[in-house]
């Protein structure tokens, strides 16, 4: 080849063959940075999907596992990213520090809590949210990255809601066994209100995707097609709070975002959504406690057919309206006209609120009285009646008890995870609850003013930053993010979204994105300290590993505890004892495995060991009435006097019917009858 070239070109050919300094090292076939960024974008979808099909992440094992995954993701970012903290900013540093202090304070509450094991398991939740905030805040934010985050979140929520909706309208396609109740749609999250607010997030995200003219045409069409599915899912949860915050979020998005394609989006998706909701509302048998009887199944088939037509119709109409989108995109109003239009929108909203407030004063007063009354919400035979019933459904009692617990220890609270014990001792009704149905009031009860201030520092700072970004050409995108975050912040105040990571992780993913810096570097000294020195990079990686130690122990302990519970329910006390001991060997501060040990020991004729185990459980959770009842039963089965333990259980939970029955039985029977009664109760009760 070289000999065929003219002399003037040989030197040029040899220069091309000779490696230059810039090409001395071959370029990698795969850009690890881009691959890592893509994986991180997919991470929320994977975590939300995993949590959704694991009871929403309510039980300790799931959030502990999610924390391990996030620790690993941060570790890999420390090891391979050229600049692992490119998104670092003061806006991110302040709430991240507050969240870190809140997480540490949750763990530290073991020191003054009567149930240190609960504080340890609760620690996994804020740790997940902290890691999510830091991980997504570590990337420099851009419109492309934030847009893809919203698209993937919307797609994930749509898949979850579609799976749940199939179990309601096509139960023969996806039959499930009811886990919490058979009336309101809750699969796969297992809690209807959590599924409802998740569907509401999806509605807001898809409303943005179908109305933002910067999105591709097929994205706008698919988002319009998704809205009817999400709305019908939201309806079948019969969740009044989720419906309310969805409406608020849509109004906020429309007023703040003012997307150019809002008109065409409404024309395409609103009729389809309205038809789907009307048909779903007309399926009255799907709104009962027996949604799988033949008549209900027939109605479900009709809903499915109409809903499919709505999906296709919304997508087709959205595509047909694309020429109008192009006209709207070219339409430019003078700045003064845009200002007047915005002011007119806010004035119209204020006028509507004023008219409603003045013109319906009597109705508002009556509805308020219904809200504060203790009457049961809705009609159990027809769940549709819930949607127009303003009753508080017992929340006021929960909030009062939480405030009462806060008054006992206002500064640091009673310890993370202890509200359930406070509720059983102070509850005015027999309603069973483990959470206060308000994040902010529950934090007051469990972590006091210190915990609430730290939490509000995170939430308020994130919302304020998201609101500030609603400006410029990306106004609709940031308005959608703000609307979703605001919906979570409101709904968390009236429900236990904090304990459902499948919902709350959405807030912290978006918070990390809006708090991250757009054009690094800002903190050049800090960032160089984190990035340029391999030893310091290794130190940060070691910190990620250490952060993963506690959730790893929690996950292993919960896994063994689940095995012990399953073995006990199956009647295999030998396997249950073995698994319970394994759980204790991993985390020895949890009371639950000791209770299983006690029941197995007494059933195997070892009352002394049973008493030792249940006393240990009581020492680890001294205000749990279940363990006091267990002590009374074991003492009675062993021929000992159970009255003191039964009386203590009654003091801890005076309204529990089982506690009352145990007390009345032992109080009225002769001592000779105690062993038989104790054994009978033990055979009836199931600690698993």
GROMACS .gro file of C-alpha atoms in nm, residues 459-670:
model
  212
  459UNK     CA    1  -3.943   1.914   5.268
  460UNK     CA    2  -3.977   2.293   5.263
  461UNK     CA    3  -3.634   2.350   5.108
  462UNK     CA    4  -3.705   2.097   4.833
  463UNK     CA    5  -4.046   2.251   4.757
  464UNK     CA    6  -3.905   2.603   4.759
  465UNK     CA    7  -3.627   2.506   4.519
  466UNK     CA    8  -3.869   2.326   4.288
  467UNK     CA    9  -4.097   2.632   4.282
  468UNK     CA   10  -3.806   2.866   4.202
  469UNK     CA   11  -3.718   2.663   3.894
  470UNK     CA   12  -4.060   2.724   3.737
  471UNK     CA   13  -3.941   2.986   3.493
  472UNK     CA   14  -3.805   3.019   3.143
  473UNK     CA   15  -3.858   2.780   2.852
  474UNK     CA   16  -3.871   2.473   3.078
  475UNK     CA   17  -4.156   2.608   3.289
  476UNK     CA   18  -4.396   2.314   3.221
  477UNK     CA   19  -4.134   2.055   3.312
  478UNK     CA   20  -4.048   2.212   3.646
  479UNK     CA   21  -4.414   2.288   3.718
  480UNK     CA   22  -4.491   1.916   3.682
  481UNK     CA   23  -4.210   1.828   3.922
  482UNK     CA   24  -4.333   2.085   4.174
  483UNK     CA   25  -4.694   1.967   4.144
  484UNK     CA   26  -4.602   1.604   4.216
  485UNK     CA   27  -4.382   1.701   4.511
  486UNK     CA   28  -4.652   1.930   4.651
  487UNK     CA   29  -4.911   1.652   4.619
  488UNK     CA   30  -4.689   1.421   4.824
  489UNK     CA   31  -4.621   1.685   5.090
  490UNK     CA   32  -4.995   1.748   5.135
  491UNK     CA   33  -5.102   1.385   5.129
  492UNK     CA   34  -4.827   1.279   5.370
  493UNK     CA   35  -4.991   1.511   5.622
  494UNK     CA   36  -5.313   1.306   5.623
  495UNK     CA   37  -5.185   0.953   5.562
  496UNK     CA   38  -4.890   0.722   5.624
  497UNK     CA   39  -4.706   0.773   5.294
  498UNK     CA   40  -4.375   0.788   5.483
  499UNK     CA   41  -4.412   0.421   5.574
  500UNK     CA   42  -4.485   0.337   5.206
  501UNK     CA   43  -4.151   0.395   5.027
  502UNK     CA   44  -4.312   0.313   4.692
  503UNK     CA   45  -4.482   0.656   4.721
  504UNK     CA   46  -4.228   0.863   4.914
  505UNK     CA   47  -3.926   0.764   4.707
  506UNK     CA   48  -4.083   0.956   4.415
  507UNK     CA   49  -4.059   1.277   4.617
  508UNK     CA   50  -3.693   1.226   4.704
  509UNK     CA   51  -3.594   1.130   4.349
  510UNK     CA   52  -3.745   1.455   4.221
  511UNK     CA   53  -3.605   1.650   4.517
  512UNK     CA   54  -3.254   1.529   4.435
  513UNK     CA   55  -3.300   1.635   4.073
  514UNK     CA   56  -3.426   1.987   4.149
  515UNK     CA   57  -3.172   2.050   4.425
  516UNK     CA   58  -2.876   1.948   4.209
  517UNK     CA   59  -2.670   2.210   4.033
  518UNK     CA   60  -2.730   2.272   3.663
  519UNK     CA   61  -2.384   2.387   3.557
  520UNK     CA   62  -2.102   2.265   3.785
  521UNK     CA   63  -1.865   2.342   3.937
  522UNK     CA   64  -1.978   2.562   4.225
  523UNK     CA   65  -1.796   2.421   4.525
  524UNK     CA   66  -1.469   2.368   4.345
  525UNK     CA   67  -1.264   2.306   4.660
  526UNK     CA   68  -1.509   2.058   4.804
  527UNK     CA   69  -1.555   1.884   4.472
  528UNK     CA   70  -1.184   1.857   4.408
  529UNK     CA   71  -1.141   1.719   4.759
  530UNK     CA   72  -1.402   1.455   4.674
  531UNK     CA   73  -1.291   1.376   4.321
  532UNK     CA   74  -0.923   1.421   4.258
  533UNK     CA   75  -0.761   1.218   4.535
  534UNK     CA   76  -0.791   0.839   4.504
  535UNK     CA   77  -0.744   0.792   4.878
  536UNK     CA   78  -1.032   1.026   4.954
  537UNK     CA   79  -1.246   0.855   4.691
  538UNK     CA   80  -1.173   0.526   4.865
  539UNK     CA   81  -1.268   0.682   5.198
  540UNK     CA   82  -1.605   0.787   5.059
  541UNK     CA   83  -1.654   0.438   4.922
  542UNK     CA   84  -1.582   0.296   5.264
  543UNK     CA   85  -1.846   0.529   5.404
  544UNK     CA   86  -2.101   0.385   5.159
  545UNK     CA   87  -2.010   0.034   5.274
  546UNK     CA   88  -2.050   0.131   5.640
  547UNK     CA   89  -2.389   0.287   5.566
  548UNK     CA   90  -2.499  -0.045   5.423
  549UNK     CA   91  -2.412  -0.244   5.737
  550UNK     CA   92  -2.725  -0.155   5.936
  551UNK     CA   93  -2.976  -0.221   5.654
  552UNK     CA   94  -2.798  -0.549   5.576
  553UNK     CA   95  -2.848  -0.663   5.936
  554UNK     CA   96  -3.212  -0.546   5.930
  555UNK     CA   97  -3.276  -0.732   5.604
  556UNK     CA   98  -3.117  -1.054   5.729
  557UNK     CA   99  -3.301  -1.031   6.060
  558UNK     CA  100  -3.636  -0.971   5.890
  559UNK     CA  101  -3.577  -1.256   5.649
  560UNK     CA  102  -3.519  -1.499   5.935
  561UNK     CA  103  -3.816  -1.357   6.125
  562UNK     CA  104  -4.043  -1.410   5.823
  563UNK     CA  105  -3.921  -1.769   5.804
  564UNK     CA  106  -3.994  -1.817   6.175
  565UNK     CA  107  -4.346  -1.674   6.136
  566UNK     CA  108  -4.419  -1.897   5.838
  567UNK     CA  109  -4.288  -2.205   6.017
  568UNK     CA  110  -4.494  -2.129   6.329
  569UNK     CA  111  -4.809  -2.079   6.122
  570UNK     CA  112  -4.742  -2.417   5.959
  571UNK     CA  113  -4.712  -2.582   6.300
  572UNK     CA  114  -4.339  -2.651   6.273
  573UNK     CA  115  -4.205  -2.519   6.603
  574UNK     CA  116  -3.863  -2.674   6.552
  575UNK     CA  117  -3.803  -2.475   6.234
  576UNK     CA  118  -3.966  -2.167   6.387
  577UNK     CA  119  -3.734  -2.182   6.687
  578UNK     CA  120  -3.430  -2.225   6.467
  579UNK     CA  121  -3.523  -1.928   6.246
  580UNK     CA  122  -3.614  -1.708   6.544
  581UNK     CA  123  -3.278  -1.777   6.706
  582UNK     CA  124  -3.107  -1.689   6.377
  583UNK     CA  125  -3.299  -1.361   6.367
  584UNK     CA  126  -3.189  -1.283   6.723
  585UNK     CA  127  -2.828  -1.365   6.641
  586UNK     CA  128  -2.837  -1.102   6.365
  587UNK     CA  129  -3.025  -0.829   6.556
  588UNK     CA  130  -3.079  -0.896   6.925
  589UNK     CA  131  -3.282  -0.585   7.007
  590UNK     CA  132  -3.605  -0.690   6.835
  591UNK     CA  133  -3.885  -0.833   7.051
  592UNK     CA  134  -4.076  -1.021   6.780
  593UNK     CA  135  -3.854  -1.333   6.754
  594UNK     CA  136  -3.856  -1.376   7.132
  595UNK     CA  137  -4.236  -1.394   7.125
  596UNK     CA  138  -4.224  -1.679   6.872
  597UNK     CA  139  -3.963  -1.854   7.085
  598UNK     CA  140  -4.188  -1.824   7.391
  599UNK     CA  141  -4.490  -1.973   7.217
  600UNK     CA  142  -4.287  -2.259   7.073
  601UNK     CA  143  -4.126  -2.332   7.411
  602UNK     CA  144  -4.458  -2.349   7.594
  603UNK     CA  145  -4.606  -2.572   7.325
  604UNK     CA  146  -4.308  -2.805   7.356
  605UNK     CA  147  -4.353  -2.828   7.733
  606UNK     CA  148  -4.071  -2.595   7.839
  607UNK     CA  149  -4.244  -2.322   8.044
  608UNK     CA  150  -3.925  -2.193   8.208
  609UNK     CA  151  -3.765  -2.120   7.872
  610UNK     CA  152  -4.092  -1.968   7.753
  611UNK     CA  153  -4.103  -1.733   8.051
  612UNK     CA  154  -3.743  -1.628   7.998
  613UNK     CA  155  -3.812  -1.555   7.630
  614UNK     CA  156  -4.125  -1.350   7.691
  615UNK     CA  157  -3.959  -1.152   7.970
  616UNK     CA  158  -3.684  -1.067   7.724
  617UNK     CA  159  -3.946  -0.952   7.472
  618UNK     CA  160  -4.106  -0.731   7.737
  619UNK     CA  161  -3.770  -0.578   7.824
  620UNK     CA  162  -3.724  -0.486   7.457
  621UNK     CA  163  -4.075  -0.336   7.417
  622UNK     CA  164  -4.217  -0.267   7.760
  623UNK     CA  165  -4.533  -0.084   7.644
  624UNK     CA  166  -4.657  -0.345   7.397
  625UNK     CA  167  -4.970  -0.504   7.541
  626UNK     CA  168  -4.927  -0.818   7.329
  627UNK     CA  169  -4.624  -0.926   7.528
  628UNK     CA  170  -4.800  -0.865   7.860
  629UNK     CA  171  -5.085  -1.087   7.738
  630UNK     CA  172  -4.832  -1.349   7.631
  631UNK     CA  173  -4.678  -1.344   7.979
  632UNK     CA  174  -5.021  -1.394   8.139
  633UNK     CA  175  -5.098  -1.690   7.911
  634UNK     CA  176  -4.762  -1.858   7.966
  635UNK     CA  177  -4.786  -1.810   8.341
  636UNK     CA  178  -5.135  -1.959   8.344
  637UNK     CA  179  -5.027  -2.256   8.130
  638UNK     CA  180  -4.741  -2.316   8.374
  639UNK     CA  181  -4.981  -2.311   8.673
  640UNK     CA  182  -4.865  -1.968   8.792
  641UNK     CA  183  -5.079  -1.666   8.883
  642UNK     CA  184  -5.148  -1.466   8.561
  643UNK     CA  185  -5.356  -1.185   8.712
  644UNK     CA  186  -5.078  -0.927   8.749
  645UNK     CA  187  -4.964  -0.972   8.389
  646UNK     CA  188  -5.324  -0.964   8.262
  647UNK     CA  189  -5.389  -0.648   8.460
  648UNK     CA  190  -5.076  -0.489   8.312
  649UNK     CA  191  -5.195  -0.581   7.963
  650UNK     CA  192  -5.532  -0.421   8.036
  651UNK     CA  193  -5.359  -0.101   8.148
  652UNK     CA  194  -5.154  -0.092   7.826
  653UNK     CA  195  -5.451  -0.163   7.599
  654UNK     CA  196  -5.784  -0.122   7.779
  655UNK     CA  197  -5.999  -0.138   7.463
  656UNK     CA  198  -5.865  -0.454   7.302
  657UNK     CA  199  -6.136  -0.726   7.312
  658UNK     CA  200  -5.878  -1.007   7.339
  659UNK     CA  201  -5.710  -0.837   7.635
  660UNK     CA  202  -6.047  -0.787   7.801
  661UNK     CA  203  -6.139  -1.150   7.742
  662UNK     CA  204  -5.811  -1.276   7.891
  663UNK     CA  205  -5.856  -1.054   8.198
  664UNK     CA  206  -6.218  -1.154   8.254
  665UNK     CA  207  -6.141  -1.525   8.207
  666UNK     CA  208  -5.852  -1.543   8.452
  667UNK     CA  209  -6.026  -1.311   8.699
  668UNK     CA  210  -6.341  -1.523   8.716
  669UNK     CA  211  -6.188  -1.875   8.697
  670UNK     CA  212  -6.043  -2.070   8.984
   0.00000   0.00000   0.00000
